[in-house]
Short mmCIF file of C-alpha atoms and ligand atoms in Angstrom, two decimals:
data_model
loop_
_atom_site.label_atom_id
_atom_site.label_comp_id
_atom_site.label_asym_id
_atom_site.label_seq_id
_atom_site.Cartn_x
_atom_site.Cartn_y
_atom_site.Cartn_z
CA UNK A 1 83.42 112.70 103.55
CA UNK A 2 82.31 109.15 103.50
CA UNK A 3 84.70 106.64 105.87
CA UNK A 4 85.95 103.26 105.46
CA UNK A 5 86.90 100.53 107.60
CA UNK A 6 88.59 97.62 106.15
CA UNK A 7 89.69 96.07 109.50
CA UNK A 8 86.94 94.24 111.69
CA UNK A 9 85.97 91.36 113.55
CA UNK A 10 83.45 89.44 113.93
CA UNK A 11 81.46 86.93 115.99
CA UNK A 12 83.31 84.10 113.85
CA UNK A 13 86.21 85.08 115.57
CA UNK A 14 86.74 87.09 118.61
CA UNK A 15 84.28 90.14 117.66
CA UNK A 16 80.74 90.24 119.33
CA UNK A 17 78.67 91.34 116.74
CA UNK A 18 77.57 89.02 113.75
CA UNK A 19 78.38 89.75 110.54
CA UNK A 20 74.99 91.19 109.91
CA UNK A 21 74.66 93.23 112.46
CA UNK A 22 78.25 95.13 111.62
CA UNK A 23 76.63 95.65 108.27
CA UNK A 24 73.66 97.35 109.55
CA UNK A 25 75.91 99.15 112.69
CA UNK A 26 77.88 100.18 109.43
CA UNK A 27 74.60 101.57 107.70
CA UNK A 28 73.84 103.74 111.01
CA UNK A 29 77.19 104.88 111.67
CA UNK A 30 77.18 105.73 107.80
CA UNK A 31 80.57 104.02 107.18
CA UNK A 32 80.55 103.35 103.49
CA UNK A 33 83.15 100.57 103.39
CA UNK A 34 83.86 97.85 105.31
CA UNK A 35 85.86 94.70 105.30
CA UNK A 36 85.12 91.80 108.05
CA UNK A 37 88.72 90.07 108.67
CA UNK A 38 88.13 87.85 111.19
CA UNK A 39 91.73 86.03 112.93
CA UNK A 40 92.48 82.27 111.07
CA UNK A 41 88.90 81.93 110.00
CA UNK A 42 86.85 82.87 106.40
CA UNK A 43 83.35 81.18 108.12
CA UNK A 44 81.93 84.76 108.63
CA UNK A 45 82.44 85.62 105.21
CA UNK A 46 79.40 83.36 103.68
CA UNK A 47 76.75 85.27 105.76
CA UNK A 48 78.65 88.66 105.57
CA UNK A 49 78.09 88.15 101.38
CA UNK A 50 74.33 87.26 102.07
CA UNK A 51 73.40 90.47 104.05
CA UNK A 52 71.24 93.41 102.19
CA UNK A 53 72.30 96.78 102.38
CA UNK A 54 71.80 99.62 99.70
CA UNK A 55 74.45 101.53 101.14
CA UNK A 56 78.07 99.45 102.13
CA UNK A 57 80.57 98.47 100.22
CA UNK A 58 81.78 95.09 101.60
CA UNK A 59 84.80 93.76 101.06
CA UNK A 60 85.75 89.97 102.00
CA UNK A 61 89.13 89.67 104.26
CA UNK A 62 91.21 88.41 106.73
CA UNK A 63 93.74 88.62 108.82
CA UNK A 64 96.33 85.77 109.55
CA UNK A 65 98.69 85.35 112.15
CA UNK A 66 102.45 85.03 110.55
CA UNK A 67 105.84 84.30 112.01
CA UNK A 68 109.09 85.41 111.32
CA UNK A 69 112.28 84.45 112.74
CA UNK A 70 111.18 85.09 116.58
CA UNK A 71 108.57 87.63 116.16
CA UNK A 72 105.10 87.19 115.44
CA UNK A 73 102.84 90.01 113.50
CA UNK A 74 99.51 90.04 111.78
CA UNK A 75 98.74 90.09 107.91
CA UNK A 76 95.35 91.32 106.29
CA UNK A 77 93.95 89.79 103.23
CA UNK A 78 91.50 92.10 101.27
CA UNK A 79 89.28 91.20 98.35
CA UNK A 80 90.41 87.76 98.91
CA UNK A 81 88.12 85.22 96.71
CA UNK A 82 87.31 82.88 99.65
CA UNK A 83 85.28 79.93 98.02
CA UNK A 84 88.86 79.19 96.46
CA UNK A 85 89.18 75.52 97.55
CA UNK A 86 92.68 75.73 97.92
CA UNK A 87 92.82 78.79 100.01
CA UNK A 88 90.09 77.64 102.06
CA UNK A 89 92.54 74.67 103.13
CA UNK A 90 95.06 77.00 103.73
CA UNK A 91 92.98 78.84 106.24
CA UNK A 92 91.17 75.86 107.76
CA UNK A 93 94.91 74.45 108.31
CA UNK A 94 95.68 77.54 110.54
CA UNK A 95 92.19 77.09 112.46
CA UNK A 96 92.99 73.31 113.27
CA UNK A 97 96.71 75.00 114.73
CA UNK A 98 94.54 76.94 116.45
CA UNK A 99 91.91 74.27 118.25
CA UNK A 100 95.02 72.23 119.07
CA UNK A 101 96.65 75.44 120.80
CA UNK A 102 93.29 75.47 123.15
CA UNK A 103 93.48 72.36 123.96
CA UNK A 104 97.11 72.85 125.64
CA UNK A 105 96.00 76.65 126.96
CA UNK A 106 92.96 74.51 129.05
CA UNK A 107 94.94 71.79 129.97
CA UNK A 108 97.47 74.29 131.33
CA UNK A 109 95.16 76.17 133.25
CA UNK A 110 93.48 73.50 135.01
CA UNK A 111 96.56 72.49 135.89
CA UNK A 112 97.29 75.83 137.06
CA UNK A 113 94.20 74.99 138.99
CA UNK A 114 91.60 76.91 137.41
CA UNK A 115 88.27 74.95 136.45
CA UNK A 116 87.69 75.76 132.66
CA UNK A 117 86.31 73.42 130.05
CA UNK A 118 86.21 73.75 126.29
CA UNK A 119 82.36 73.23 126.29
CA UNK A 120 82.13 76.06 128.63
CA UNK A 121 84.17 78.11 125.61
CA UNK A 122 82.26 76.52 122.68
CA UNK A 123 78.91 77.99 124.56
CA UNK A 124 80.62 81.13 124.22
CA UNK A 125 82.25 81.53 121.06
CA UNK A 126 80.17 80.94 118.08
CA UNK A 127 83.37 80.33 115.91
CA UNK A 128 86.77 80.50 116.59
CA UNK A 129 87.84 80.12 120.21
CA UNK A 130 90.63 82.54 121.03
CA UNK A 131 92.42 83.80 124.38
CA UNK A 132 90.07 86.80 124.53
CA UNK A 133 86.79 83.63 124.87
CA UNK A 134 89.38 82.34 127.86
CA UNK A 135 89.57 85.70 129.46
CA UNK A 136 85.97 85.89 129.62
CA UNK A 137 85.42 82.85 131.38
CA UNK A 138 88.22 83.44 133.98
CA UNK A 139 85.95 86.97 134.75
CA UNK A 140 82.69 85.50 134.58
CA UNK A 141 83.91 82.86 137.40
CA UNK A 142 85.70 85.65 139.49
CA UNK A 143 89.11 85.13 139.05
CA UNK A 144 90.70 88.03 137.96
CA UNK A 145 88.93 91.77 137.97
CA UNK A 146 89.66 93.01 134.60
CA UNK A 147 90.61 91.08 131.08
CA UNK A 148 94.31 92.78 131.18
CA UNK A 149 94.84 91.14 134.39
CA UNK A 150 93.94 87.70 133.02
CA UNK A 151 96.81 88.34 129.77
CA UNK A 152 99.27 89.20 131.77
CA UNK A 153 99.26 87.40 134.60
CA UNK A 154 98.19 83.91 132.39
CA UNK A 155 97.75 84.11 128.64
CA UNK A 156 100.68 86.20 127.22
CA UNK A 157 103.00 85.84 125.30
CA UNK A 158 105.48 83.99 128.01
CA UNK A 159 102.71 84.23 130.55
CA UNK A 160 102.62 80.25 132.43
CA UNK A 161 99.50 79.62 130.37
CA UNK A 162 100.77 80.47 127.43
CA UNK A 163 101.23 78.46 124.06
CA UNK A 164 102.18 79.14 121.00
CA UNK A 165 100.00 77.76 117.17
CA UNK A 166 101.57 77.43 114.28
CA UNK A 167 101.85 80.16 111.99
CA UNK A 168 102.79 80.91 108.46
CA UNK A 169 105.58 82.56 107.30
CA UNK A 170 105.65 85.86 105.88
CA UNK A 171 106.29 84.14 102.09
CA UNK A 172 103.25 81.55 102.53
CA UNK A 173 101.10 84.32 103.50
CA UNK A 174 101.35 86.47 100.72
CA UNK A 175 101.17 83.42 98.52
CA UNK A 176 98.19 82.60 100.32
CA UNK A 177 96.85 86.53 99.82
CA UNK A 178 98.14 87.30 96.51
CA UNK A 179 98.43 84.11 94.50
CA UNK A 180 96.09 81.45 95.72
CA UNK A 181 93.27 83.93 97.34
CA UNK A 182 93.57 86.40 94.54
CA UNK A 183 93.43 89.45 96.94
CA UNK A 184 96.42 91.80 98.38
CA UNK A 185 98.15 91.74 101.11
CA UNK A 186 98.39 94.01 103.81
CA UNK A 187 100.75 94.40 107.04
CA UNK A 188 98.03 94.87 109.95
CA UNK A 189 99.15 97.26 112.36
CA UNK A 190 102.61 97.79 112.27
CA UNK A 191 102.68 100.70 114.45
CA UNK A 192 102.39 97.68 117.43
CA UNK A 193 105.38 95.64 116.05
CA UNK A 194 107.59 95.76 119.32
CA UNK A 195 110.73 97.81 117.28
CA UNK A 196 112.35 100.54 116.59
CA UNK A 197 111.73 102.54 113.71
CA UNK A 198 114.86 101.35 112.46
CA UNK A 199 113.74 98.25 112.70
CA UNK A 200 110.53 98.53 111.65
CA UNK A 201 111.71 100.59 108.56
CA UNK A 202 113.85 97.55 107.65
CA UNK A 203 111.05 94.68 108.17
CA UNK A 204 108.83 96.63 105.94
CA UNK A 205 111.20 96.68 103.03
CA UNK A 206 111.98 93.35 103.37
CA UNK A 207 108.24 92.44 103.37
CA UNK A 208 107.52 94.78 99.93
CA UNK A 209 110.74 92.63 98.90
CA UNK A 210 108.80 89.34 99.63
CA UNK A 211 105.93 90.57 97.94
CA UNK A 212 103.63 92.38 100.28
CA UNK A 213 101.43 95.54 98.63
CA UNK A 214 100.34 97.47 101.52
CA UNK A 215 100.58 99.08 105.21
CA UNK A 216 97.36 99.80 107.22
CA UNK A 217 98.74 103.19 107.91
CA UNK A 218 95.42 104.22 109.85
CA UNK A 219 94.79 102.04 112.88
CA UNK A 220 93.10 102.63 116.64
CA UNK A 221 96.33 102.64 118.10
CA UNK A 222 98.60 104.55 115.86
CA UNK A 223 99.41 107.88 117.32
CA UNK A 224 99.70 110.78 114.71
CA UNK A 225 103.49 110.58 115.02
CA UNK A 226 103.49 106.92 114.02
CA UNK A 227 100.88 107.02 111.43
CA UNK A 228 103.14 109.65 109.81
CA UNK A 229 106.05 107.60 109.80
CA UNK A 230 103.73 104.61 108.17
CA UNK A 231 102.86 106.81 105.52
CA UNK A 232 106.37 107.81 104.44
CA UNK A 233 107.18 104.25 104.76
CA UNK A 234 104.43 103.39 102.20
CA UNK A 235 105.00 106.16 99.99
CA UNK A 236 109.29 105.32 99.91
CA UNK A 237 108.24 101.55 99.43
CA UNK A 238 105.84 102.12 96.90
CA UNK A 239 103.28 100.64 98.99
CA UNK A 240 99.69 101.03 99.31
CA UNK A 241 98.16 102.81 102.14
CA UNK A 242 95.06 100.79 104.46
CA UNK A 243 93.15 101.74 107.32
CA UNK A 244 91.14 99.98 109.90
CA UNK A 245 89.68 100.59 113.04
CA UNK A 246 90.20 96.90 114.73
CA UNK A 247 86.53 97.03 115.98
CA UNK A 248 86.10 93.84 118.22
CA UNK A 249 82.91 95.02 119.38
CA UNK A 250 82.42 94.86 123.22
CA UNK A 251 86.09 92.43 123.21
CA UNK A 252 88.03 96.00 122.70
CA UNK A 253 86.06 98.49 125.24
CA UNK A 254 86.55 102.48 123.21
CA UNK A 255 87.05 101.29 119.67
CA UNK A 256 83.91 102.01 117.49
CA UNK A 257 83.31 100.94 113.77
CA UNK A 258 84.67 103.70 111.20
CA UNK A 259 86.26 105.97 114.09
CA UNK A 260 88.68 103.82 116.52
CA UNK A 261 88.71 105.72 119.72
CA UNK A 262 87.14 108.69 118.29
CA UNK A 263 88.69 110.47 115.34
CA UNK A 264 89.93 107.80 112.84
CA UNK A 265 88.35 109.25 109.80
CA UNK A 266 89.46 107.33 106.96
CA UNK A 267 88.69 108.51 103.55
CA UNK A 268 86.96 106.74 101.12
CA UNK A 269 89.88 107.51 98.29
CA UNK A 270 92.16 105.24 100.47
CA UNK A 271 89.46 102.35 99.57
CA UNK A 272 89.67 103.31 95.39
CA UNK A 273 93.34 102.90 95.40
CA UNK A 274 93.34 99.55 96.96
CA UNK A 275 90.65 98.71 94.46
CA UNK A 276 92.14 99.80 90.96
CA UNK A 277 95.51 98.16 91.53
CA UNK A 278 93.36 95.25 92.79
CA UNK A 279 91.31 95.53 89.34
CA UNK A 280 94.34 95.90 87.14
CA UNK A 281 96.65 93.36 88.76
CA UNK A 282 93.50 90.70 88.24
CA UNK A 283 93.35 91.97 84.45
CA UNK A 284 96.68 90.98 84.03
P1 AMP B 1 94.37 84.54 119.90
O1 AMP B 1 93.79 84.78 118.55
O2 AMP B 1 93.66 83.47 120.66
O3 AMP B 1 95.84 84.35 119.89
O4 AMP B 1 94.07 85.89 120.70
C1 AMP B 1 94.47 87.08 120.11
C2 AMP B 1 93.64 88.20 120.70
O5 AMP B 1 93.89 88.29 122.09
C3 AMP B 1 94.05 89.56 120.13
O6 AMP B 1 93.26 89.90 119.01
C4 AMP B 1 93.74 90.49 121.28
O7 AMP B 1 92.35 90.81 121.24
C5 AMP B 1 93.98 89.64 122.50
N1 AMP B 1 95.34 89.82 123.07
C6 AMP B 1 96.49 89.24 122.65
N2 AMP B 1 97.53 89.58 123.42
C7 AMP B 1 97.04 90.40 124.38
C8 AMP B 1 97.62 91.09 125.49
N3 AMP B 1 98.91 91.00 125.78
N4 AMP B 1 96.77 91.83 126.25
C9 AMP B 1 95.45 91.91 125.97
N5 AMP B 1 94.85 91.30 124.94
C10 AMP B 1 95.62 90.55 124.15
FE1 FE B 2 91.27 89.90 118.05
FE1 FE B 3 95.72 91.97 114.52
ZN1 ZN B 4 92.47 92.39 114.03
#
């Protein structure tokens, strides 16, 4: 069976391989698809296009941070057509958000009385600072033993270090996906949305409602139970069915490109249904 993985990071944002070198990790792990969608940021996507392989399948995404009423959640963008001018100002808007949000975490934290500059994360991160760049300075000087320790006790959500970016909403992200980026949209991980099934059962319809086309059914941390649920969610919905492993690299210790923590095994037909309705709805 070949396996896909249209869920990754990279270097550009809080991953630790480049973009290249996930294509070639892909190549020896024999995953046959893969899709780099990197938090807030399309920079990876330029080299990611460039690299050689006779045997991926790449596929240009992303993933952007969206709020709705007080919750937060993720949103994947697949096959999105990132040289789009417009989109690209979409997504640089969220990354600017996302510098100013640094700014405040650091300012916090030396407050808090920890020394931490922004140079010493630019050194670090080669594109996008995030939280998980912040942990890794707070180890690397000693201060905490373990990057959990330094989310919960600091950077969490509500944690004294904490601070929020601006995010889009649900509709202006699948406008973004769907209409100005040309690509579909897909709810990122909703086994970790912090609800009920209930709940979750309800967001979901109201998201298909507003537009959305797919769940990422098949994630690291779904257990079999939940991804089950996903999938009857998808198939009542009338939504499309994802899967991606979340690979960070060595910023999410156990998770490996194409398998997760070991047995996510997801088939390549998930990959051709995502890309005929993608071919058809851009016939239109
Ligand atoms: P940022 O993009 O700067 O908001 O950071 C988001 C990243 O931080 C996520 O992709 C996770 O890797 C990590 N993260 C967020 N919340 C937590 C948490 N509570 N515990 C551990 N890691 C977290
Ligand atoms: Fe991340
Ligand atoms: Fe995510
Ligand atoms: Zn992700």
């Amino acid at each position: 069976m070949n396996i896909i993985d249209l869920h990754i990071h990279s270097t550009y944002s809080d991953g630790t391989l480049t973009p290249t070198e996930i294509v070639r990790l892909a190549e020896e792990r024999k995953v046959k698809v893969i899709a780099i969608t990197d938090h807030d940021t399309i920079n990876g996507l330029e080299e990611f296009e460039k690299v050689d392989t006779n045997y991926v399948e790449k596929v240009n995404g992303v993933e952007i941070s969206v709020q709705m009423k007080d919750f937060n959640f993720h949103m994947v963008g697949l096959f999105i057509d990132y040289k789009n001018e417009q989109f690209r100002q979409k997504i640089d808007y969220l990354k600017k958000a996302r510098s100013n949000r640094n700014v405040k975490i650091i300012q916090k934290l030396n407050d808090l009385g920890y020394e931490i500059t922004l140079e010493e994360l630019e050194v670090i991160a080669k594109g996008e600072i995030g939280r998980p760049h912040i942990s890794q300075i707070l180890l690397e000087k000693g201060y905490f033993k373990d990057k959990q320790e330094v989310f919960n006790k600091l950077l969490k959500k509500g944690a004294p270090a904490y601070f929020d970016k601006f995010r889009y909403s649900p509709e202006e992200a699948v406008n973004i996906i769907k209409n100005i980026g040309n690509g579909i949209a897909i709810l990122a991980h909703p086994g970790l949305l912090p609800f009920k099934r209930s709940e979750k059962a309800q967001i979901i319809s109201y998201l298909k409602e507003i537009g959305i086309d797919g769940l990422e059914v098949y994630y690291s941390e779904h257990s079999p139970d939940e991804t089950k649920f996903l999938k009857e969610l998808a198939t009542k919905n009338e939504l499309l069915i994802s899967g991606g492993t979340d690979f960070h690299g060595k910023n999410k210790l156990g998770i490996n490109l194409g398998t997760g923590r070991g047995n996510l095994n997801i088939d390549y037909a998930i990959f051709e249904q995502l890309k005929e309705f993608w071919y058809e709805r851009r016939a239109k």
